[in-house]
Every structure is written in structure tokens, then in C-alpha cells.
Amino acid sequence: MAGKKLAVSWVTFACCEDSSIIFVELLNQHFFEWKEKIEFHYCRMLKNKNSSFDGSDVTFVEGAIATKEDEDELRMIREKSKKIVAIGSCACTGLPSAQRNQFDESTKREIMLIVERFGHLEKVHPVKDIVKVDYQVPGCPMDEKIFLDTLNKCFAEFGIH
Ligand code: SF4
């Protein structure tokens, strides 16, 4: 269909957000192509006014899941997204954001107060531990080529030309 655009969202959980920076750099290079093909829904790095997450064709999820609140939000995002793409090593494997999973028992005891007080999960999880993931873009930060290949695959799947 002429003029049809891919509804895209980008959400970030526990991480350093370097893949967001890579995405903005890619946007600099591909802006004129993507503005004809992408409609940004929820994307806090590009839009200062975001309504609550209202669904999208493809949601890119960056970062690991460290709290119960994040877990619930991710489940809601999964329900409202046709495809979920895990972005970067933290989202794909948990690490390096999940370093505390590997603490020894004495260090774990030391941080337990903070973990409990702030509603953190016992372990930090990659996205696929919580919801079904359709595609993964590994790398720390994300691999640009795999990201572009994945986005192009999504354009093709949703009939965006
Ligand atoms: S994968 Fe690496 S660059 Fe991306 S958020 Fe995690 S630590 Fe940062």
C-alpha cells in the first residue's frame, strides 16, 4: 500500500543506552529514507511528548530487566507489539547489565537491602527470559549491520517499500 509506514517504538530498560546513541547516528545517515518508511510511536530519545505505550508493529527493546515494574511493563509492551527485537547484549543475554547475578554470596548479601527496597528482581534477566523475542541484535553496543538487516527484514515482512 502506497504511503504505508512501519510503526516503530524504542524502549530502554536497565543499561547504559549506547545502542540508542548508535541508533541516532544511523538516523543521521538514513533520515531521508526512513522518514518515508517509519512512523515513530513511543521513542523518548526522539520525542519529548510520548503518550503511554500504545502499540507498534516493531518495538526495539534495549537493556536488561532488573525490576518487577520493568517486568510488568515489558509484558504489556509484548502484548501491544507485533514484533519484539532485543537490542544489544544486555537485552539479548543480560550482560553486562546483569553483573550482579555473578556476585559471590557475601556480595549478594551486601546488596540485598537495596535489591529488596527498590523492588529489584532476585536476578537481572535478558528480554527473552520474560517474553517471546522475534529477533535479536547482539553486540555491546549493538552491531549496526545486524540492526540494519533486521530493520530491512521488518520492512519486507510488513510490506513497506
Ligand atoms: S549492551 Fe553494552 S552498550 Fe548496550 S546497554 Fe548494555 S552495556 Fe551498554
Tab-separated table of N, CA and C and ligand atoms in Angstrom:
chain	number	residue	atom	x	y	z
A	1	MET	N	0.854	-1.196	0.000
A	1	MET	CA	0.000	0.000	0.000
A	1	MET	C	0.894	1.252	0.000
A	2	ALA	N	0.600	2.209	-0.905
A	2	ALA	CA	1.438	3.409	-1.005
A	2	ALA	C	1.337	4.224	0.273
A	3	GLY	N	2.453	4.708	0.759
A	3	GLY	CA	2.452	5.580	1.926
A	3	GLY	C	2.385	4.856	3.250
A	4	LYS	N	2.275	3.544	3.211
A	4	LYS	CA	2.211	2.799	4.472
A	4	LYS	C	3.567	2.871	5.172
A	5	LYS	N	3.533	3.097	6.475
A	5	LYS	CA	4.781	3.190	7.232
A	5	LYS	C	4.818	2.127	8.327
A	6	LEU	N	6.031	1.793	8.732
A	6	LEU	CA	6.225	0.843	9.835
A	6	LEU	C	6.098	1.606	11.155
A	7	ALA	N	5.167	1.165	11.994
A	7	ALA	CA	5.022	1.796	13.316
A	7	ALA	C	6.095	1.232	14.236
A	8	VAL	N	7.006	2.098	14.652
A	8	VAL	CA	8.186	1.668	15.412
A	8	VAL	C	8.214	2.320	16.790
A	9	SER	N	8.566	1.535	17.789
A	9	SER	CA	8.830	2.092	19.123
A	9	SER	C	10.210	1.638	19.580
A	10	TRP	N	10.788	2.428	20.472
A	10	TRP	CA	12.092	2.088	21.046
A	10	TRP	C	11.965	2.285	22.543
A	11	VAL	N	12.171	1.217	23.311
A	11	VAL	CA	12.093	1.341	24.768
A	11	VAL	C	13.408	0.879	25.389
A	12	THR	N	13.739	1.490	26.500
A	12	THR	CA	15.015	1.218	27.143
A	12	THR	C	14.806	0.830	28.596
A	13	PHE	N	15.427	-0.296	28.987
A	13	PHE	CA	15.400	-0.700	30.394
A	13	PHE	C	16.807	-0.537	30.964
A	14	ALA	N	17.192	-1.365	31.965
A	14	ALA	CA	18.458	-1.132	32.672
A	14	ALA	C	19.668	-1.325	31.760
A	15	CYS	N	20.362	-0.237	31.483
A	15	CYS	CA	21.562	-0.305	30.638
A	15	CYS	C	22.171	1.074	30.517
A	16	CYS	N	23.218	1.187	29.684
A	16	CYS	CA	23.899	2.479	29.537
A	16	CYS	C	23.424	3.260	28.315
A	17	GLU	N	22.524	2.696	27.517
A	17	GLU	CA	21.877	3.356	26.380
A	17	GLU	C	22.805	3.648	25.213
A	18	ASP	N	23.922	2.945	25.105
A	18	ASP	CA	24.816	3.205	23.967
A	18	ASP	C	24.211	2.775	22.639
A	19	SER	N	23.349	1.760	22.654
A	19	SER	CA	22.710	1.365	21.386
A	19	SER	C	21.739	2.454	20.917
A	20	SER	N	21.159	3.189	21.866
A	20	SER	CA	20.326	4.347	21.492
A	20	SER	C	21.169	5.357	20.721
A	21	ILE	N	22.395	5.565	21.191
A	21	ILE	CA	23.281	6.531	20.521
A	21	ILE	C	23.606	6.041	19.107
A	22	ILE	N	23.880	4.732	18.993
A	22	ILE	CA	24.161	4.163	17.663
A	22	ILE	C	22.949	4.377	16.749
A	23	PHE	N	21.753	4.175	17.316
A	23	PHE	CA	20.539	4.343	16.515
A	23	PHE	C	20.407	5.789	16.022
A	24	VAL	N	20.698	6.743	16.882
A	24	VAL	CA	20.615	8.153	16.473
A	24	VAL	C	21.651	8.441	15.373
A	25	GLU	N	22.839	7.852	15.507
A	25	GLU	CA	23.865	8.021	14.461
A	25	GLU	C	23.362	7.447	13.136
A	26	LEU	N	22.722	6.266	13.203
A	26	LEU	CA	22.191	5.657	11.979
A	26	LEU	C	21.075	6.510	11.384
A	27	LEU	N	20.311	7.132	12.273
A	27	LEU	CA	19.229	8.009	11.824
A	27	LEU	C	19.806	9.190	11.038
A	28	ASN	N	20.961	9.685	11.484
A	28	ASN	CA	21.618	10.769	10.738
A	28	ASN	C	21.919	10.340	9.299
A	29	GLN	N	22.335	9.076	9.163
A	29	GLN	CA	22.710	8.591	7.825
A	29	GLN	C	21.501	8.219	6.975
A	30	HIS	N	20.425	7.756	7.617
A	30	HIS	CA	19.306	7.174	6.853
A	30	HIS	C	18.026	8.005	6.959
A	31	PHE	N	18.141	9.235	7.469
A	31	PHE	CA	16.946	10.014	7.798
A	31	PHE	C	15.955	10.115	6.625
A	32	PHE	N	16.471	10.483	5.441
A	32	PHE	CA	15.542	10.758	4.336
A	32	PHE	C	14.856	9.484	3.834
A	33	GLU	N	15.574	8.362	3.907
A	33	GLU	CA	14.957	7.086	3.534
A	33	GLU	C	13.922	6.681	4.594
A	34	TRP	N	14.323	6.760	5.866
A	34	TRP	CA	13.450	6.255	6.925
A	34	TRP	C	12.237	7.147	7.178
A	35	LYS	N	12.344	8.437	6.854
A	35	LYS	CA	11.178	9.279	7.146
A	35	LYS	C	9.998	8.923	6.259
A	36	GLU	N	10.282	8.279	5.115
A	36	GLU	CA	9.196	7.810	4.245
A	36	GLU	C	8.657	6.457	4.692
A	37	LYS	N	9.420	5.754	5.544
A	37	LYS	CA	9.068	4.364	5.851
A	37	LYS	C	8.707	4.110	7.306
A	38	ILE	N	9.110	5.028	8.197
A	38	ILE	CA	8.929	4.772	9.635
A	38	ILE	C	8.063	5.861	10.255
A	39	GLU	N	7.131	5.403	11.092
A	39	GLU	CA	6.379	6.339	11.928
A	39	GLU	C	6.733	6.002	13.374
A	40	PHE	N	7.352	6.944	14.059
A	40	PHE	CA	7.758	6.671	15.432
A	40	PHE	C	6.564	6.833	16.373
A	41	HIS	N	6.313	5.814	17.155
A	41	HIS	CA	5.255	5.888	18.157
A	41	HIS	C	5.884	6.294	19.487
A	42	TYR	N	6.322	5.291	20.257
A	42	TYR	CA	6.929	5.599	21.557
A	42	TYR	C	8.441	5.607	21.371
A	43	CYS	N	9.061	6.753	21.578
A	43	CYS	CA	10.508	6.845	21.373
A	43	CYS	C	11.012	8.082	22.116
A	44	ARG	N	11.370	7.882	23.380
A	44	ARG	CA	11.682	9.033	24.238
A	44	ARG	C	12.931	9.787	23.801
A	45	MET	N	13.830	9.119	23.086
A	45	MET	CA	15.039	9.838	22.677
A	45	MET	C	14.759	10.799	21.521
A	46	LEU	N	13.639	10.584	20.780
A	46	LEU	CA	13.329	11.450	19.646
A	46	LEU	C	12.145	12.366	19.892
A	47	LYS	N	11.262	11.969	20.798
A	47	LYS	CA	10.038	12.749	21.018
A	47	LYS	C	9.951	13.152	22.482
A	48	ASN	N	9.800	14.459	22.729
A	48	ASN	CA	9.701	14.842	24.137
A	48	ASN	C	8.279	14.668	24.656
A	49	LYS	N	7.310	14.482	23.729
A	49	LYS	CA	5.954	14.177	24.183
A	49	LYS	C	5.596	12.790	23.699
A	50	ASN	N	5.571	11.835	24.612
A	50	ASN	CA	5.172	10.462	24.293
A	50	ASN	C	3.931	10.141	25.101
A	51	SER	N	2.871	9.706	24.382
A	51	SER	CA	1.733	9.219	25.162
A	51	SER	C	2.175	7.880	25.755
A	52	SER	N	1.341	7.267	26.573
A	52	SER	CA	1.752	5.969	27.094
A	52	SER	C	1.878	4.997	25.913
A	53	PHE	N	2.566	3.920	26.131
A	53	PHE	CA	2.851	2.981	25.048
A	53	PHE	C	1.541	2.463	24.455
A	54	ASP	N	1.316	2.740	23.166
A	54	ASP	CA	0.018	2.377	22.589
A	54	ASP	C	0.139	1.349	21.469
A	55	GLY	N	1.276	0.665	21.429
A	55	GLY	CA	1.414	-0.412	20.452
A	55	GLY	C	2.196	0.002	19.229
A	56	SER	N	2.800	-1.002	18.573
A	56	SER	CA	3.543	-0.727	17.352
A	56	SER	C	3.736	-2.016	16.574
A	57	ASP	N	4.144	-1.853	15.314
A	57	ASP	CA	4.471	-3.047	14.521
A	57	ASP	C	5.730	-3.689	15.096
A	58	VAL	N	6.749	-2.877	15.296
A	58	VAL	CA	8.035	-3.375	15.783
A	58	VAL	C	8.482	-2.536	16.975
A	59	THR	N	8.783	-3.193	18.068
A	59	THR	CA	9.326	-2.483	19.234
A	59	THR	C	10.741	-2.986	19.490
A	60	PHE	N	11.670	-2.044	19.474
A	60	PHE	CA	13.054	-2.347	19.802
A	60	PHE	C	13.217	-2.181	21.309
A	61	VAL	N	13.731	-3.229	21.944
A	61	VAL	CA	13.863	-3.209	23.400
A	61	VAL	C	15.342	-3.285	23.760
A	62	GLU	N	15.829	-2.225	24.379
A	62	GLU	CA	17.233	-2.138	24.781
A	62	GLU	C	17.329	-2.321	26.303
A	63	GLY	N	18.349	-3.031	26.752
A	63	GLY	CA	18.590	-3.145	28.191
A	63	GLY	C	18.042	-4.424	28.797
A	64	ALA	N	18.459	-4.674	30.015
A	64	ALA	CA	18.053	-5.883	30.731
A	64	ALA	C	16.910	-5.551	31.690
A	65	ILE	N	16.264	-6.602	32.182
A	65	ILE	CA	15.090	-6.422	33.047
A	65	ILE	C	15.506	-6.696	34.487
A	66	ALA	N	15.480	-5.632	35.284
A	66	ALA	CA	16.039	-5.727	36.639
A	66	ALA	C	15.001	-5.595	37.743
A	67	THR	N	13.824	-5.031	37.430
A	67	THR	CA	12.833	-4.808	38.488
A	67	THR	C	11.490	-5.442	38.111
A	68	LYS	N	10.638	-5.620	39.123
A	68	LYS	CA	9.294	-6.168	38.881
A	68	LYS	C	8.495	-5.199	38.003
A	69	GLU	N	8.693	-3.906	38.233
A	69	GLU	CA	7.988	-2.890	37.438
A	69	GLU	C	8.376	-3.008	35.956
A	70	ASP	N	9.678	-3.190	35.699
A	70	ASP	CA	10.143	-3.346	34.318
A	70	ASP	C	9.589	-4.632	33.706
A	71	GLU	N	9.527	-5.685	34.512
A	71	GLU	CA	8.992	-6.957	34.011
A	71	GLU	C	7.534	-6.777	33.574
A	72	ASP	N	6.745	-6.108	34.406
A	72	ASP	CA	5.330	-5.887	34.070
A	72	ASP	C	5.199	-5.018	32.822
A	73	GLU	N	6.043	-3.985	32.734
A	73	GLU	CA	5.985	-3.092	31.576
A	73	GLU	C	6.347	-3.852	30.296
A	74	LEU	N	7.369	-4.701	30.398
A	74	LEU	CA	7.774	-5.474	29.220
A	74	LEU	C	6.649	-6.406	28.767
A	75	ARG	N	5.956	-7.034	29.706
A	75	ARG	CA	4.838	-7.924	29.332
A	75	ARG	C	3.740	-7.122	28.609
A	76	MET	N	3.464	-5.915	29.096
A	76	MET	CA	2.454	-5.055	28.456
A	76	MET	C	2.916	-4.686	27.041
A	77	ILE	N	4.209	-4.348	26.910
A	77	ILE	CA	4.758	-3.976	25.599
A	77	ILE	C	4.660	-5.155	24.629
A	78	ARG	N	4.944	-6.351	25.113
A	78	ARG	CA	4.839	-7.554	24.259
A	78	ARG	C	3.414	-7.715	23.732
A	79	GLU	N	2.450	-7.523	24.610
A	79	GLU	CA	1.052	-7.691	24.195
A	79	GLU	C	0.663	-6.709	23.111
A	80	LYS	N	1.284	-5.523	23.123
A	80	LYS	CA	0.881	-4.472	22.184
A	80	LYS	C	1.827	-4.329	20.990
A	81	SER	N	2.793	-5.252	20.860
A	81	SER	CA	3.756	-5.164	19.758
A	81	SER	C	3.642	-6.401	18.875
A	82	LYS	N	3.619	-6.171	17.563
A	82	LYS	CA	3.566	-7.337	16.664
A	82	LYS	C	4.910	-8.063	16.661
A	83	LYS	N	5.994	-7.319	16.693
A	83	LYS	CA	7.336	-7.920	16.761
A	83	LYS	C	8.143	-7.236	17.866
A	84	ILE	N	8.938	-8.044	18.537
A	84	ILE	CA	9.876	-7.510	19.535
A	84	ILE	C	11.297	-7.836	19.081
A	85	VAL	N	12.141	-6.803	19.065
A	85	VAL	CA	13.548	-7.001	18.710
A	85	VAL	C	14.396	-6.625	19.928
A	86	ALA	N	15.157	-7.589	20.434
A	86	ALA	CA	16.065	-7.313	21.560
A	86	ALA	C	17.311	-6.631	21.004
A	87	ILE	N	17.665	-5.498	21.614
A	87	ILE	CA	18.753	-4.662	21.091
A	87	ILE	C	19.945	-4.654	22.043
A	88	GLY	N	21.079	-5.147	21.564
A	88	GLY	CA	22.317	-5.092	22.354
A	88	GLY	C	22.439	-6.264	23.311
A	89	SER	N	23.668	-6.455	23.759
A	89	SER	CA	23.986	-7.605	24.606
A	89	SER	C	23.144	-7.651	25.881
A	90	CYS	N	22.913	-6.500	26.510
A	90	CYS	CA	22.145	-6.505	27.767
A	90	CYS	C	20.743	-7.071	27.545
A	91	ALA	N	20.096	-6.688	26.450
A	91	ALA	CA	18.754	-7.208	26.161
A	91	ALA	C	18.803	-8.661	25.698
A	92	CYS	N	19.860	-9.025	24.961
A	92	CYS	CA	19.941	-10.381	24.395
A	92	CYS	C	20.412	-11.414	25.420
A	93	THR	N	21.371	-11.032	26.275
A	93	THR	CA	21.959	-12.022	27.200
A	93	THR	C	21.868	-11.602	28.668
A	94	GLY	N	21.510	-10.353	28.903
A	94	GLY	CA	21.500	-9.824	30.278
A	94	GLY	C	22.785	-9.084	30.609
A	95	LEU	N	23.888	-9.566	30.099
A	95	LEU	CA	25.193	-8.958	30.434
A	95	LEU	C	25.596	-7.872	29.438
A	96	PRO	N	26.303	-6.825	29.874
A	96	PRO	CA	26.881	-6.672	31.201
A	96	PRO	C	25.957	-6.099	32.280
A	97	SER	N	24.736	-5.692	31.942
A	97	SER	CA	23.887	-5.102	32.996
A	97	SER	C	23.620	-6.076	34.144
A	98	ALA	N	23.671	-7.388	33.839
A	98	ALA	CA	23.313	-8.395	34.841
A	98	ALA	C	24.495	-8.845	35.695
A	99	GLN	N	25.507	-8.011	35.805
A	99	GLN	CA	26.718	-8.427	36.543
A	99	GLN	C	26.426	-8.905	37.954
A	100	ARG	N	25.417	-8.318	38.591
A	100	ARG	CA	25.175	-8.714	39.985
A	100	ARG	C	24.735	-10.173	40.113
A	101	ASN	N	24.248	-10.776	39.020
A	101	ASN	CA	23.895	-12.209	39.067
A	101	ASN	C	25.120	-13.053	39.427
A	102	GLN	N	26.310	-12.518	39.089
A	102	GLN	CA	27.536	-13.316	39.270
A	102	GLN	C	28.284	-12.972	40.557
A	103	PHE	N	27.709	-12.106	41.363
A	103	PHE	CA	28.370	-11.779	42.635
A	103	PHE	C	28.476	-13.032	43.506
A	104	ASP	N	29.523	-13.065	44.352
A	104	ASP	CA	29.596	-14.178	45.292
A	104	ASP	C	28.557	-13.970	46.401
A	105	GLU	N	28.351	-15.002	47.224
A	105	GLU	CA	27.257	-14.971	48.200
A	105	GLU	C	27.386	-13.803	49.170
A	106	SER	N	28.622	-13.500	49.584
A	106	SER	CA	28.786	-12.421	50.552
A	106	SER	C	28.449	-11.065	49.917
A	107	THR	N	28.834	-10.847	48.662
A	107	THR	CA	28.486	-9.580	47.990
A	107	THR	C	26.984	-9.504	47.763
A	108	LYS	N	26.373	-10.646	47.424
A	108	LYS	CA	24.912	-10.656	47.240
A	108	LYS	C	24.214	-10.247	48.527
A	109	ARG	N	24.718	-10.736	49.666
A	109	ARG	CA	24.098	-10.372	50.948
A	109	ARG	C	24.229	-8.870	51.186
A	110	GLU	N	25.388	-8.317	50.793
A	110	GLU	CA	25.626	-6.877	50.997
A	110	GLU	C	24.625	-6.012	50.234
A	111	ILE	N	24.262	-6.449	49.023
A	111	ILE	CA	23.370	-5.606	48.211
A	111	ILE	C	21.896	-5.939	48.410
A	112	MET	N	21.597	-6.977	49.206
A	112	MET	CA	20.223	-7.456	49.358
A	112	MET	C	19.258	-6.351	49.805
A	113	LEU	N	19.740	-5.487	50.713
A	113	LEU	CA	18.870	-4.413	51.217
A	113	LEU	C	18.392	-3.520	50.066
A	114	ILE	N	19.324	-3.151	49.210
A	114	ILE	CA	18.981	-2.281	48.070
A	114	ILE	C	18.067	-3.031	47.105
A	115	VAL	N	18.399	-4.286	46.839
A	115	VAL	CA	17.591	-5.098	45.916
A	115	VAL	C	16.140	-5.137	46.396
A	116	GLU	N	15.945	-5.377	47.689
A	116	GLU	CA	14.580	-5.501	48.220
A	116	GLU	C	13.892	-4.143	48.300
A	117	ARG	N	14.612	-3.143	48.768
A	117	ARG	CA	13.985	-1.830	48.976
A	117	ARG	C	13.479	-1.226	47.672
A	118	PHE	N	14.215	-1.446	46.571
A	118	PHE	CA	13.837	-0.798	45.321
A	118	PHE	C	13.108	-1.740	44.351
A	119	GLY	N	12.604	-2.838	44.869
A	119	GLY	CA	11.766	-3.724	44.047
A	119	GLY	C	12.518	-4.415	42.932
A	120	HIS	N	13.834	-4.628	43.131
A	120	HIS	CA	14.589	-5.326	42.097
A	120	HIS	C	14.296	-6.821	42.164
A	121	LEU	N	14.397	-7.466	41.012
A	121	LEU	CA	14.242	-8.919	40.954
A	121	LEU	C	15.479	-9.571	41.549
A	122	GLU	N	15.327	-10.810	41.956
A	122	GLU	CA	16.476	-11.514	42.536
A	122	GLU	C	17.627	-11.584	41.539
A	123	LYS	N	17.273	-11.781	40.251
A	123	LYS	CA	18.287	-11.790	39.188
A	123	LYS	C	17.892	-10.804	38.104
A	124	VAL	N	18.882	-10.316	37.373
A	124	VAL	CA	18.625	-9.454	36.216
A	124	VAL	C	18.475	-10.371	34.996
A	125	HIS	N	17.467	-10.084	34.151
A	125	HIS	CA	17.133	-11.013	33.067
A	125	HIS	C	17.297	-10.396	31.684
A	126	PRO	N	17.690	-11.226	30.712
A	126	PRO	CA	17.562	-10.788	29.320
A	126	PRO	C	16.082	-10.763	28.942
A	127	VAL	N	15.751	-10.046	27.889
A	127	VAL	CA	14.343	-9.899	27.493
A	127	VAL	C	13.685	-11.251	27.240
A	128	LYS	N	14.408	-12.169	26.612
A	128	LYS	CA	13.804	-13.471	26.239
A	128	LYS	C	13.426	-14.329	27.444
A	129	ASP	N	13.963	-14.024	28.627
A	129	ASP	CA	13.531	-14.748	29.835
A	129	ASP	C	12.096	-14.395	30.221
A	130	ILE	N	11.651	-13.214	29.797
A	130	ILE	CA	10.353	-12.706	30.268
A	130	ILE	C	9.275	-12.843	29.184
A	131	VAL	N	9.638	-12.518	27.935
A	131	VAL	CA	8.648	-12.553	26.843
A	131	VAL	C	9.274	-13.175	25.594
A	132	LYS	N	8.417	-13.507	24.647
A	132	LYS	CA	8.913	-14.026	23.358
A	132	LYS	C	9.606	-12.903	22.593
A	133	VAL	N	10.790	-13.225	22.062
A	133	VAL	CA	11.552	-12.253	21.260
A	133	VAL	C	11.579	-12.752	19.820
A	134	ASP	N	11.293	-11.856	18.885
A	134	ASP	CA	11.264	-12.264	17.479
A	134	ASP	C	12.646	-12.208	16.835
A	135	TYR	N	13.378	-11.150	17.131
A	135	TYR	CA	14.733	-11.015	16.578
A	135	TYR	C	15.665	-10.480	17.650
A	136	GLN	N	16.958	-10.776	17.480
A	136	GLN	CA	17.957	-10.247	18.414
A	136	GLN	C	19.052	-9.534	17.626
A	137	VAL	N	19.489	-8.405	18.146
A	137	VAL	CA	20.621	-7.681	17.565
A	137	VAL	C	21.711	-7.657	18.633
A	138	PRO	N	22.668	-8.591	18.570
A	138	PRO	CA	23.689	-8.649	19.616
A	138	PRO	C	24.720	-7.529	19.467
A	139	GLY	N	25.674	-7.511	20.389
A	139	GLY	CA	26.756	-6.518	20.343
A	139	GLY	C	26.649	-5.560	21.505
A	140	CYS	N	27.780	-5.018	21.888
A	140	CYS	CA	27.827	-4.087	23.024
A	140	CYS	C	28.707	-2.893	22.639
A	141	PRO	N	28.125	-1.823	22.073
A	141	PRO	CA	26.703	-1.680	21.756
A	141	PRO	C	26.307	-2.523	20.540
A	142	MET	N	25.041	-2.393	20.127
A	142	MET	CA	24.506	-3.276	19.077
A	142	MET	C	25.322	-3.208	17.793
A	143	ASP	N	25.324	-4.345	17.090
A	143	ASP	CA	26.003	-4.441	15.797
A	143	ASP	C	25.157	-3.703	14.748
A	144	GLU	N	25.745	-2.674	14.136
A	144	GLU	CA	24.989	-1.832	13.192
A	144	GLU	C	24.473	-2.628	12.003
A	145	LYS	N	25.320	-3.517	11.490
A	145	LYS	CA	24.914	-4.256	10.288
A	145	LYS	C	23.730	-5.179	10.593
A	146	ILE	N	23.815	-5.858	11.747
A	146	ILE	CA	22.701	-6.763	12.093
A	146	ILE	C	21.431	-5.945	12.336
A	147	PHE	N	21.599	-4.756	12.942
A	147	PHE	CA	20.422	-3.905	13.148
A	147	PHE	C	19.780	-3.535	11.805
A	148	LEU	N	20.609	-3.089	10.858
A	148	LEU	CA	20.068	-2.672	9.554
A	148	LEU	C	19.431	-3.854	8.825
A	149	ASP	N	20.082	-5.028	8.897
A	149	ASP	CA	19.494	-6.224	8.269
A	149	ASP	C	18.146	-6.556	8.901
A	150	THR	N	18.065	-6.422	10.228
A	150	THR	CA	16.821	-6.746	10.936
A	150	THR	C	15.717	-5.750	10.578
A	151	LEU	N	16.081	-4.471	10.545
A	151	LEU	CA	15.085	-3.455	10.187
A	151	LEU	C	14.587	-3.691	8.761
A	152	ASN	N	15.507	-4.008	7.852
A	152	ASN	CA	15.105	-4.256	6.458
A	152	ASN	C	14.203	-5.485	6.363
A	153	LYS	N	14.495	-6.493	7.193
A	153	LYS	CA	13.636	-7.681	7.238
A	153	LYS	C	12.227	-7.287	7.697
A	154	CYS	N	12.165	-6.413	8.669
A	154	CYS	CA	10.855	-5.966	9.171
A	154	CYS	C	10.116	-5.161	8.097
A	155	PHE	N	10.836	-4.289	7.390
A	155	PHE	CA	10.181	-3.552	6.292
A	155	PHE	C	9.553	-4.550	5.319
A	156	ALA	N	10.324	-5.586	4.955
A	156	ALA	CA	9.827	-6.578	3.985
A	156	ALA	C	8.619	-7.327	4.547
A	157	GLU	N	8.698	-7.741	5.819
A	157	GLU	CA	7.597	-8.521	6.422
A	157	GLU	C	6.303	-7.721	6.484
A	158	PHE	N	6.429	-6.418	6.721
A	158	PHE	CA	5.221	-5.583	6.843
A	158	PHE	C	4.839	-4.906	5.529
A	159	GLY	N	5.549	-5.275	4.449
A	159	GLY	CA	5.188	-4.743	3.124
A	159	GLY	C	5.468	-3.259	2.971
A	160	ILE	N	6.544	-2.787	3.589
A	160	ILE	CA	6.913	-1.373	3.483
A	160	ILE	C	7.999	-1.251	2.410
A	161	HIS	N	7.733	-0.469	1.366
A	161	HIS	CA	8.700	-0.357	0.254
A	161	HIS	C	9.177	1.076	0.071
B	1	SF4	S1	24.782	-3.902	25.515
B	1	SF4	FE1	26.593	-2.734	26.100
B	1	SF4	S2	26.272	-0.763	25.123
B	1	SF4	FE2	24.323	-1.780	25.168
B	1	SF4	S3	23.358	-1.082	27.020
B	1	SF4	FE3	24.405	-2.970	27.521
B	1	SF4	S4	26.384	-2.303	28.273
B	1	SF4	FE4	25.520	-0.593	27.203
